[in-house]
XYZ file of C-alpha atoms in Angstrom:
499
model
C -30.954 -11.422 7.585
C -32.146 -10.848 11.201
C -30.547 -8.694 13.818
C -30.346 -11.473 15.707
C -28.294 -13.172 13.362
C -25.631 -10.092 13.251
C -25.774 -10.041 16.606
C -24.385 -13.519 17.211
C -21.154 -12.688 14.737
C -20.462 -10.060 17.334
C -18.525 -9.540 20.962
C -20.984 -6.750 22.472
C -21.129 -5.780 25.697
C -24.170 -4.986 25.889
C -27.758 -5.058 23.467
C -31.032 -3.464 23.323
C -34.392 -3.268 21.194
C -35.872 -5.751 18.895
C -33.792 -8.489 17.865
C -36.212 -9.518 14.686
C -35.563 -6.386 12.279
C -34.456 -7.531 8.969
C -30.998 -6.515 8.152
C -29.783 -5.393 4.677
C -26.620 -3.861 4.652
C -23.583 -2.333 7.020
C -21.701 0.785 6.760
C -19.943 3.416 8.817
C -20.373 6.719 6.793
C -23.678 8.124 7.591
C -24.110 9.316 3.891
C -23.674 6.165 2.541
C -26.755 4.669 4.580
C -29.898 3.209 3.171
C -32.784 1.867 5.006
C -32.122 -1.328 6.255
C -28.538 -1.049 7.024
C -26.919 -1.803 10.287
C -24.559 1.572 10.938
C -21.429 1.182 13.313
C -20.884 3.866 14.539
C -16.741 4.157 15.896
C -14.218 6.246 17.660
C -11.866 7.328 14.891
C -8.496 9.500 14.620
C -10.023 12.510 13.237
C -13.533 11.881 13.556
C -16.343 9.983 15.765
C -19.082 8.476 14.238
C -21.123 8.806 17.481
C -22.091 12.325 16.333
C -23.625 10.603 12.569
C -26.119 8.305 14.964
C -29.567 10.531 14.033
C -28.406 11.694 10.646
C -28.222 7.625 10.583
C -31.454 6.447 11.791
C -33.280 9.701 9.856
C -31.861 7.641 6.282
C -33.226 4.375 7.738
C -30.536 2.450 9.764
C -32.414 -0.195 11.217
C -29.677 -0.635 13.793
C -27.036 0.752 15.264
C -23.781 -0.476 16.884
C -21.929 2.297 19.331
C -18.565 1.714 21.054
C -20.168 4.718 23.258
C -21.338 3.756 26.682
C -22.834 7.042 26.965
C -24.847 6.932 23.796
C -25.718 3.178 24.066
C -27.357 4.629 27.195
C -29.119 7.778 26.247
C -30.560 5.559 22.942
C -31.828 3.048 24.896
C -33.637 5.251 26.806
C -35.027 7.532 24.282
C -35.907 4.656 21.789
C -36.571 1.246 23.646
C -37.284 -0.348 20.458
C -34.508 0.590 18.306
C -32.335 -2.741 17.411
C -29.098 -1.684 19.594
C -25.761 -2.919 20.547
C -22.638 -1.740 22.563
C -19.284 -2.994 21.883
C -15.672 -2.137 23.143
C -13.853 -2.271 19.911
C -15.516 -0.090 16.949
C -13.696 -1.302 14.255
C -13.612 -5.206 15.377
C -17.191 -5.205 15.131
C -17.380 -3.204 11.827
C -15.263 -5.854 10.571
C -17.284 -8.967 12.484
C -20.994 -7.625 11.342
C -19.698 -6.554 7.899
C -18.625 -10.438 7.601
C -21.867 -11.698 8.460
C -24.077 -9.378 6.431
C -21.802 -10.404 3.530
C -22.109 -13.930 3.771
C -17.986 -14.432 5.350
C -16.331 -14.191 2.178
C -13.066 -14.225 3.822
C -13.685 -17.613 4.438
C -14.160 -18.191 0.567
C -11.439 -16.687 -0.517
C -7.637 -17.585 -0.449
C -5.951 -14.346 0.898
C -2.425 -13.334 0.466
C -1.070 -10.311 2.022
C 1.639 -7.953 2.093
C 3.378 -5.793 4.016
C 7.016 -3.629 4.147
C 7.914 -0.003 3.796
C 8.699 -0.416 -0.099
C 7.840 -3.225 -2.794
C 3.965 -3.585 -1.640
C 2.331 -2.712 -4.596
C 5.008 -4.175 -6.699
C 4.894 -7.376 -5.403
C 1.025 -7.955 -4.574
C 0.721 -6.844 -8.827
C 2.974 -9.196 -9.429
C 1.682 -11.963 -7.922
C -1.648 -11.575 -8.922
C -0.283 -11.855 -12.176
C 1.462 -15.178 -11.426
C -1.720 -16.426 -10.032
C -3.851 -15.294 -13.281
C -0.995 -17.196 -15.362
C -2.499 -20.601 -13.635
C -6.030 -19.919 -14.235
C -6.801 -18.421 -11.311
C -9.419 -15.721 -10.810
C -8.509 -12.546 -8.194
C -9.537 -9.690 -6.109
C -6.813 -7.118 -5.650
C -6.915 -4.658 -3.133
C -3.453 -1.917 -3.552
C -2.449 1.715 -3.290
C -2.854 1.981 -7.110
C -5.865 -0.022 -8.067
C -8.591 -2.429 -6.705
C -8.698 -5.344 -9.246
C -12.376 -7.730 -9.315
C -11.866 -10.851 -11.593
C -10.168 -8.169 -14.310
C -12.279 -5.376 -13.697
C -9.596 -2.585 -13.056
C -10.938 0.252 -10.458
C -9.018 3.018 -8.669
C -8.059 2.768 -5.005
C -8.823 4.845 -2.542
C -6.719 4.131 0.157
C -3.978 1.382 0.591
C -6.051 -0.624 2.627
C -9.525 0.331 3.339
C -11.798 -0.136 6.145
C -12.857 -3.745 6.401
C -16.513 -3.432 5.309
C -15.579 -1.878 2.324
C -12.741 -4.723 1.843
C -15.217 -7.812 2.630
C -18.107 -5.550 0.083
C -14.815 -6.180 -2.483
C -14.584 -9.829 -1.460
C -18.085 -10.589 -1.328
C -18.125 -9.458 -5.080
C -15.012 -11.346 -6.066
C -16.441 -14.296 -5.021
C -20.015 -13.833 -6.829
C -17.835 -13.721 -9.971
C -16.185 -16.514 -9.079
C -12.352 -15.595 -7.376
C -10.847 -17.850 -5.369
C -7.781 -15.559 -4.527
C -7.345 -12.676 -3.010
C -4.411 -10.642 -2.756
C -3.809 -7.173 -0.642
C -1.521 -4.658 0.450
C -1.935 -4.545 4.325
C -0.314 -0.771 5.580
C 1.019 -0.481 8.672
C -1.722 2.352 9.753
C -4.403 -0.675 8.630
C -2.743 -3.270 10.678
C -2.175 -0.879 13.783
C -6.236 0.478 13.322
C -6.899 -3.256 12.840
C -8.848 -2.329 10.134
C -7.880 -6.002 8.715
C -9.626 -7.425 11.839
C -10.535 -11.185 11.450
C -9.043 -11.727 8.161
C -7.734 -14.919 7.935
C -4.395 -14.623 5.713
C -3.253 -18.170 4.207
C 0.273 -16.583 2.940
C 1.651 -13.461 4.414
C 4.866 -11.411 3.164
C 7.665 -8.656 3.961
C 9.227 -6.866 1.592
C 11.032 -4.511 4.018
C 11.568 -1.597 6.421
C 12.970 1.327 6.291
C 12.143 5.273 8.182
C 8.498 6.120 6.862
C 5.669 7.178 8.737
C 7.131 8.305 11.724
C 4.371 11.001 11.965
C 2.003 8.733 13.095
C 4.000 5.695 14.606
C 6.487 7.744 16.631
C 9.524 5.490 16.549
C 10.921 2.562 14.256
C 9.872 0.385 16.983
C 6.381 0.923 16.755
C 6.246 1.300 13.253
C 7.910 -2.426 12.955
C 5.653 -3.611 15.769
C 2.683 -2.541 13.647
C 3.926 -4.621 10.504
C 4.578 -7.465 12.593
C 1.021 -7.888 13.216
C 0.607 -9.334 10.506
C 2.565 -12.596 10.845
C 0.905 -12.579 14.809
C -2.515 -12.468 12.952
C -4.871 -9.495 13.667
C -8.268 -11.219 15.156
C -7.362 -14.289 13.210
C -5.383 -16.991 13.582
C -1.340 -16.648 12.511
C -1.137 -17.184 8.675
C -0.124 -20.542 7.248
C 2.418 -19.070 5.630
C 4.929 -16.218 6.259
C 7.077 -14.877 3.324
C 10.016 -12.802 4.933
C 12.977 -11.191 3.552
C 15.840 -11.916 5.268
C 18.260 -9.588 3.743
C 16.383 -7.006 5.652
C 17.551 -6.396 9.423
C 13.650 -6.763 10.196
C 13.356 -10.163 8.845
C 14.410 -11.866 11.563
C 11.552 -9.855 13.913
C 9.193 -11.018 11.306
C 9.792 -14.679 11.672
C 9.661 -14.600 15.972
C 6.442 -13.105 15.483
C 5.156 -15.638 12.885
C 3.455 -19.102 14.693
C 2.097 -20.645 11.422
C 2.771 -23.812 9.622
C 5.143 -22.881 7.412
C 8.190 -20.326 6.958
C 9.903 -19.338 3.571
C 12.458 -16.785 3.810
C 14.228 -15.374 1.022
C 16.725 -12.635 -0.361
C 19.637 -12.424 -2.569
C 22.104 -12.726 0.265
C 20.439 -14.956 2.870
C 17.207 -17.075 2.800
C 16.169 -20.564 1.322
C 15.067 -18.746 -1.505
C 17.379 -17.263 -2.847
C 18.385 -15.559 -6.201
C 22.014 -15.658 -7.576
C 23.887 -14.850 -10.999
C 21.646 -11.534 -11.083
C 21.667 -9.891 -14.200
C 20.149 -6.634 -15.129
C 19.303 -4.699 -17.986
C 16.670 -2.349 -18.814
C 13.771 -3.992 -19.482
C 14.864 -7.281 -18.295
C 16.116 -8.628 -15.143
C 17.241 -12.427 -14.952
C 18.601 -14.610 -11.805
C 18.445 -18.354 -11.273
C 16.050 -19.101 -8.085
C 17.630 -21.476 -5.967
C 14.600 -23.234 -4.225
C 14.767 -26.042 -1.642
C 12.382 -27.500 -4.341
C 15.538 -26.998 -7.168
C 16.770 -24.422 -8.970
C 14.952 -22.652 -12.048
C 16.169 -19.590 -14.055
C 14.069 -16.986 -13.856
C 13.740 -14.454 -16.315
C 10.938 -10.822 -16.512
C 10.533 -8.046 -18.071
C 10.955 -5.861 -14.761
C 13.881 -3.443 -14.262
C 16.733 -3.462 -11.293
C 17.738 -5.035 -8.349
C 14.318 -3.979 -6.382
C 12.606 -5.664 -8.627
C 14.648 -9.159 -7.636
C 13.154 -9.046 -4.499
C 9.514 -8.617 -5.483
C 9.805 -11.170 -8.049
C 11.341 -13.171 -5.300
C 8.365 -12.333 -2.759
C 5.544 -13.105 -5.265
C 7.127 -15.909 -6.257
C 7.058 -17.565 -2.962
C 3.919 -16.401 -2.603
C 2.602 -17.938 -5.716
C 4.319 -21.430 -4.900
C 2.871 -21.591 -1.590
C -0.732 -21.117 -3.006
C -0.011 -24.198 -5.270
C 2.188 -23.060 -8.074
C 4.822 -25.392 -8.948
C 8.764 -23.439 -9.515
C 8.115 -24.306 -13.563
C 4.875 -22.247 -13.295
C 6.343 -19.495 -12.028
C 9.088 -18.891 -14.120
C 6.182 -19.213 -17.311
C 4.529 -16.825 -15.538
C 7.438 -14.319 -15.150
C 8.221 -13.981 -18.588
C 4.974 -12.029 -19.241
C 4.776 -10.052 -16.397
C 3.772 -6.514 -16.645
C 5.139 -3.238 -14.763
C 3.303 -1.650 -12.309
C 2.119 2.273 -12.875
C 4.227 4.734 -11.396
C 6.838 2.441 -10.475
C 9.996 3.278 -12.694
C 7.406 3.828 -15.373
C 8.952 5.612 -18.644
C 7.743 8.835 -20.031
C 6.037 8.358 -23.670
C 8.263 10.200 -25.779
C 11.642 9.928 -24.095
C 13.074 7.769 -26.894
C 12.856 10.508 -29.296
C 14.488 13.255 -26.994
C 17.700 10.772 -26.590
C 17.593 10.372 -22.828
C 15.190 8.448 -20.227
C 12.584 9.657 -18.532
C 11.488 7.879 -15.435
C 8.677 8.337 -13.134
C 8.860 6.760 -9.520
C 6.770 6.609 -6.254
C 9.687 6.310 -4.378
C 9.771 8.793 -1.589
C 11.374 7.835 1.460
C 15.539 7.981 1.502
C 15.789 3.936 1.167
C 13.319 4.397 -2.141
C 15.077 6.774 -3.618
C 18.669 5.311 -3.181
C 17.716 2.080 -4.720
C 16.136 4.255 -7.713
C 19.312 6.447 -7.948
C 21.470 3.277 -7.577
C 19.147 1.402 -10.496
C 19.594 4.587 -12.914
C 23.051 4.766 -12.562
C 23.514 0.987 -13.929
C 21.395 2.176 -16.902
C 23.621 4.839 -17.907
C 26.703 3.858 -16.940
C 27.912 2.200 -20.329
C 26.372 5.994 -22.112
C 28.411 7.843 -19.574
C 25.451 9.402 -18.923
C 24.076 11.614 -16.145
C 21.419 10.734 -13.325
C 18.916 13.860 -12.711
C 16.823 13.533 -9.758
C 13.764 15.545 -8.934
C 11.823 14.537 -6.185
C 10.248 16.733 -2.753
C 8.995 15.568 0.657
C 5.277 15.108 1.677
C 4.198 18.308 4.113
C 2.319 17.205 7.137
C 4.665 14.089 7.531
C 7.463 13.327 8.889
C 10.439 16.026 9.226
C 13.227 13.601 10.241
C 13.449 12.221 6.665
C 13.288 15.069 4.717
C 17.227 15.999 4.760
C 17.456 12.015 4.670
C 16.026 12.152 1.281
C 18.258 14.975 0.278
C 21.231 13.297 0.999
C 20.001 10.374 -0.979
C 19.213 12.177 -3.970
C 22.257 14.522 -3.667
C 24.881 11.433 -3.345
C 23.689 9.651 -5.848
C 23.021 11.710 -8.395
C 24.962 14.362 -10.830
C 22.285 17.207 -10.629
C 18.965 17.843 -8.291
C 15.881 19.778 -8.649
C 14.274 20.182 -5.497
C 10.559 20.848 -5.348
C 7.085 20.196 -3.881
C 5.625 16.881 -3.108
C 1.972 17.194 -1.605
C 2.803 19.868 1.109
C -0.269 19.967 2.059
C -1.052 22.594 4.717
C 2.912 23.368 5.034
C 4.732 26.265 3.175
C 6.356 24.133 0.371
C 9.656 26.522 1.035
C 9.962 25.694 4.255
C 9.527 22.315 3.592
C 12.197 22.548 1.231
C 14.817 23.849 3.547
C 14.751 21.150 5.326
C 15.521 18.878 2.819
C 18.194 21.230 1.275
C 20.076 20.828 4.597
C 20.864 17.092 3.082
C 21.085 18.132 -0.168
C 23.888 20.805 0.689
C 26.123 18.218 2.347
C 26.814 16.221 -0.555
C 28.106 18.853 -2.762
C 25.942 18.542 -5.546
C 24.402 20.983 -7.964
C 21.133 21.649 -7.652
C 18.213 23.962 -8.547
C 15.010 24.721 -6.093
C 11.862 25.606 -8.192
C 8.622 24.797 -5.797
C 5.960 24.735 -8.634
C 6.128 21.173 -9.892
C 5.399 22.124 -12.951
C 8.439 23.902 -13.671
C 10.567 21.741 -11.907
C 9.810 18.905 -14.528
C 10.725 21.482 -17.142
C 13.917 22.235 -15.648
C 14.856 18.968 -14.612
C 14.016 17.589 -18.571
C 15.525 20.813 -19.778
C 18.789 19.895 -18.166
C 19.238 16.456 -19.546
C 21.358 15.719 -22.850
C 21.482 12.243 -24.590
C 22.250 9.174 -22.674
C 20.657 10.700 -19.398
C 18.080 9.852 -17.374
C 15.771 12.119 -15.577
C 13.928 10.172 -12.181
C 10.936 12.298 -11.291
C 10.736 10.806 -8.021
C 7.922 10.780 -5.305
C 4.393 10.940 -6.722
C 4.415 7.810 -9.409
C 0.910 6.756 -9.825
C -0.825 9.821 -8.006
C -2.911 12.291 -10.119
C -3.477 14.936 -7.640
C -0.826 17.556 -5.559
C -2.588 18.840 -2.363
C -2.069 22.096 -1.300
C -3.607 23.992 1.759
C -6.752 24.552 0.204
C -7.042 20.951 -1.375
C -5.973 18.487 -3.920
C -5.288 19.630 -7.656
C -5.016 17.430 -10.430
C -1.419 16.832 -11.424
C 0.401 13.976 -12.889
C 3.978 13.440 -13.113
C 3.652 11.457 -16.527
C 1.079 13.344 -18.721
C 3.471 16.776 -17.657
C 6.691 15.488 -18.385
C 4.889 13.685 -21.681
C 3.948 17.387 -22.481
C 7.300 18.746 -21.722
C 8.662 16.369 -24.147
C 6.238 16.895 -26.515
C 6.809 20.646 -26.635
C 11.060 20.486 -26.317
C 11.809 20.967 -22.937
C 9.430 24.185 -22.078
């Protein structure tokens, strides 16, 4: 591919140099440059990529695109030659050359997206499962995995940049996907690091307080989800899933100009489940549909679990599946890691133990709620550990301990990430929650010995929710991340009695 040809895909100001150098590749991490490759080089929130230009061109860039007047400038001058552009937007023409250099796979590809507080990985699993039941073949892009046609990969980040999510689509498509399905964050749609993805079916699952430490207010933070439905350098998707049950819902659909709106929930919405029924290990409901009713019955735990089955499945029907295929599809749909994922081992100690990612207050009371249906016929206790994220937002952290303190019969508070925060001082913040409810509770800050306390604690017909970390293998400290994971220790703890 020519420079030329890259340059026509883009909205530059300004361009300099030879336009005939061959083009072989994009990125925007100077250490991930060979020769050949075009390197954007953007404005970001902790770093700029200006600075990266030489280290850049020394690896071989064959051209460079700068949202820098200043440096367009001073390389123009210095090298004359030097294939050259200068846009306004960094990251819109990341995601515009990355499209060309990869052939536009978005335009290949059917892409369904998702967005909400809670539920996002949940429900984009789940309905790449329902589309897989119909033959079809799928790229996922989530918080726990990145899925190519079956091949399972970890994730780095909910939603990457969007050269390293068209790279991803580019390869689905060589193997021959037609579907793609992602979890869009909030931080992704506000960076518009989704820039000129076309979405054909877009969904809410919900929103409640969560990232406050980078949004500033529940305005902005819903504004930035709402994007999605507006479109984000594309046009508005065809399609916009939206639960109505949430106050949000309705700011969803005024945003949303597609062709078509399904909105569902248990309460409101034309898609709606009733006679819920829910058991461990099974959860049941008969989907009312403007299309007719079906009964719809899944593996999946608890009433959260309703509404991502209720998400996908609108999802799935509006990318062709009839209501029939769907509820085939449910019956052999499998959980998610980390979400109310049980502990190897905890049949033979005589109580549940549960592993969760929830960690904002909402999360957590829908967990607490869920347990407490579980053990309610066993008389049983609920024993909630669970910590707040350091570096993050303070409001919620005596939010969550007022969750996890009404809800449940005994806490153990402890760390959660604290990153470059004291976890003790993190800690009494969220024991200012946990205080008002009145309910015992233990504070150990290594992790470690929380689990052991909390598992100690727990007596047959109990359940133990290790809240806040679910699929994660790593707790960072100050001085970095350290591997840790909430499953293989309480597995261990189990394995060894409770020590």
């Amino acid at each position: 591919m020519r420079w030329s040809e890259v340059i026509a895909a883009m909205q530059a100001v300004h361009t300099s140099g030879r336009g005939d150098v061959d083009v072989h590749g994009v990125q925007y991490d100077s250490r991930r440059v060979s020769a050949g490759d075009v390197f954007v080089a953007m404005r970001g929130g902790t770093t700029d990529g200006n600075k990266y230009i030489d280290v850049a061109l020394q690896k071989g860039a064959s051209a460079v695109v700068t949202d820098s007047l200043e440096v367009f400038v001073d390389l123009r001058s210095q090298q004359p030659e030097l294939a050259l552009a200068l846009v306004e937007h960094g990251r819109r023409a990341l995601a515009e050359v990355s499209a060309r250099v990869f052939g536009d796979p978005q335009k290949v590809l059917k892409l369904s997206a998702v967005t909400g507080t809670n539920g996002k990985t949940t429900t984009a699993f789940l309905l790449e499962q329902l589309l897989q039941s119909a033959g079809r073949k799928c790229v996922l892009l989530g918080t726990i995995e990145t899925h190519v046609a079956g091949e399972v990969r970890e994730s780095e980040h909910t939603t990457p940049e969007s050269r390293d999510v068209l790279a991803l689509f580019a390869e689905g498509v060589r193997t021959g996907c037609t579907e793609a399905v992602m979890e869009m964050s909030s931080h992704a749609l506000d960076q518009e690091r989704v820039w000129g993805l076309p979405v054909d079916v877009a969904m809410f699952t919900n929103l409640t307080q969560d990232h406050l430490d980078y949004h500033g207010t529940m305005e902005r933070y819903a504004a930035a989800k709402a994007r999605l439905f507006a479109g984000v350098g594309a046009a508005s998707p065809r399609v916009a899933v939206i639960n109505l049950d949430d106050p949000r819902g309705d700011d969803m659909c005024r945003e949303f100009c597609g062709e078509i709106l399904m909105t569902y929930g248990i309460d409101s919405g034309k898609w709606r489940a009733t006679e819920v029924t829910l058991r461990a290990g099974q959860t049941q409901f008969n989907w009312q549909t403007p299309h007719g009713a079906v009964a719809i019955s899944s593996p999946l735990t608890g009433r959260v679990n309703v509404y991502n089955l209720l998400a996908a499945g609108c999802a799935a029907f509006a990318r062709g599946l009839s209501v029939d295929d769907i509820a085939a599809g449910a019956k052999g749909l499998r959980q998610v890691p980390g979400r109310f994922e049980v502990v190897p081992g905890s049949d033979v100690a005589g109580f549940t133990v549960v592993v969760d990612y929830a960690h904002t207050d909402d999360a957590l009371i829908n967990l607490i709620a869920l347990a407490r249906d579980l053990v309610k016929e066993q008389r049983g206790r609920v024993i909630t550990l669970f910590g707040c994220g350091g570096d993050r937002d303070r409001t919620k952290r005596p939010k969550m301990g007022r969750a996890a303190g009404n809800g449940s019969d005994f806490v153990v508070v402890t760390s959660d990430n604290p990153r470059s925060e004291k976890p003790l001082a993190i800690i009494d913040e969220v024991l200012v929650g946990v205080r008002e409810t009145g309910v015992t509770f233990v504070v150990e800050p290594d992790r470690a010995a929380a689990i052991a306390a909390a598992i100690g604690a727990a007596k047959s017909g109990d359940i133990v929710l290790l809240a806040g970390k679910g699929h994660e293998k790593v707790q960072i400290f100050a001085g970095g991340p350290v591997p840790f994971d909430d499953v293989e220790e309480a597995a261990r703890v189990l394995r060894e009695g409770g020590k």
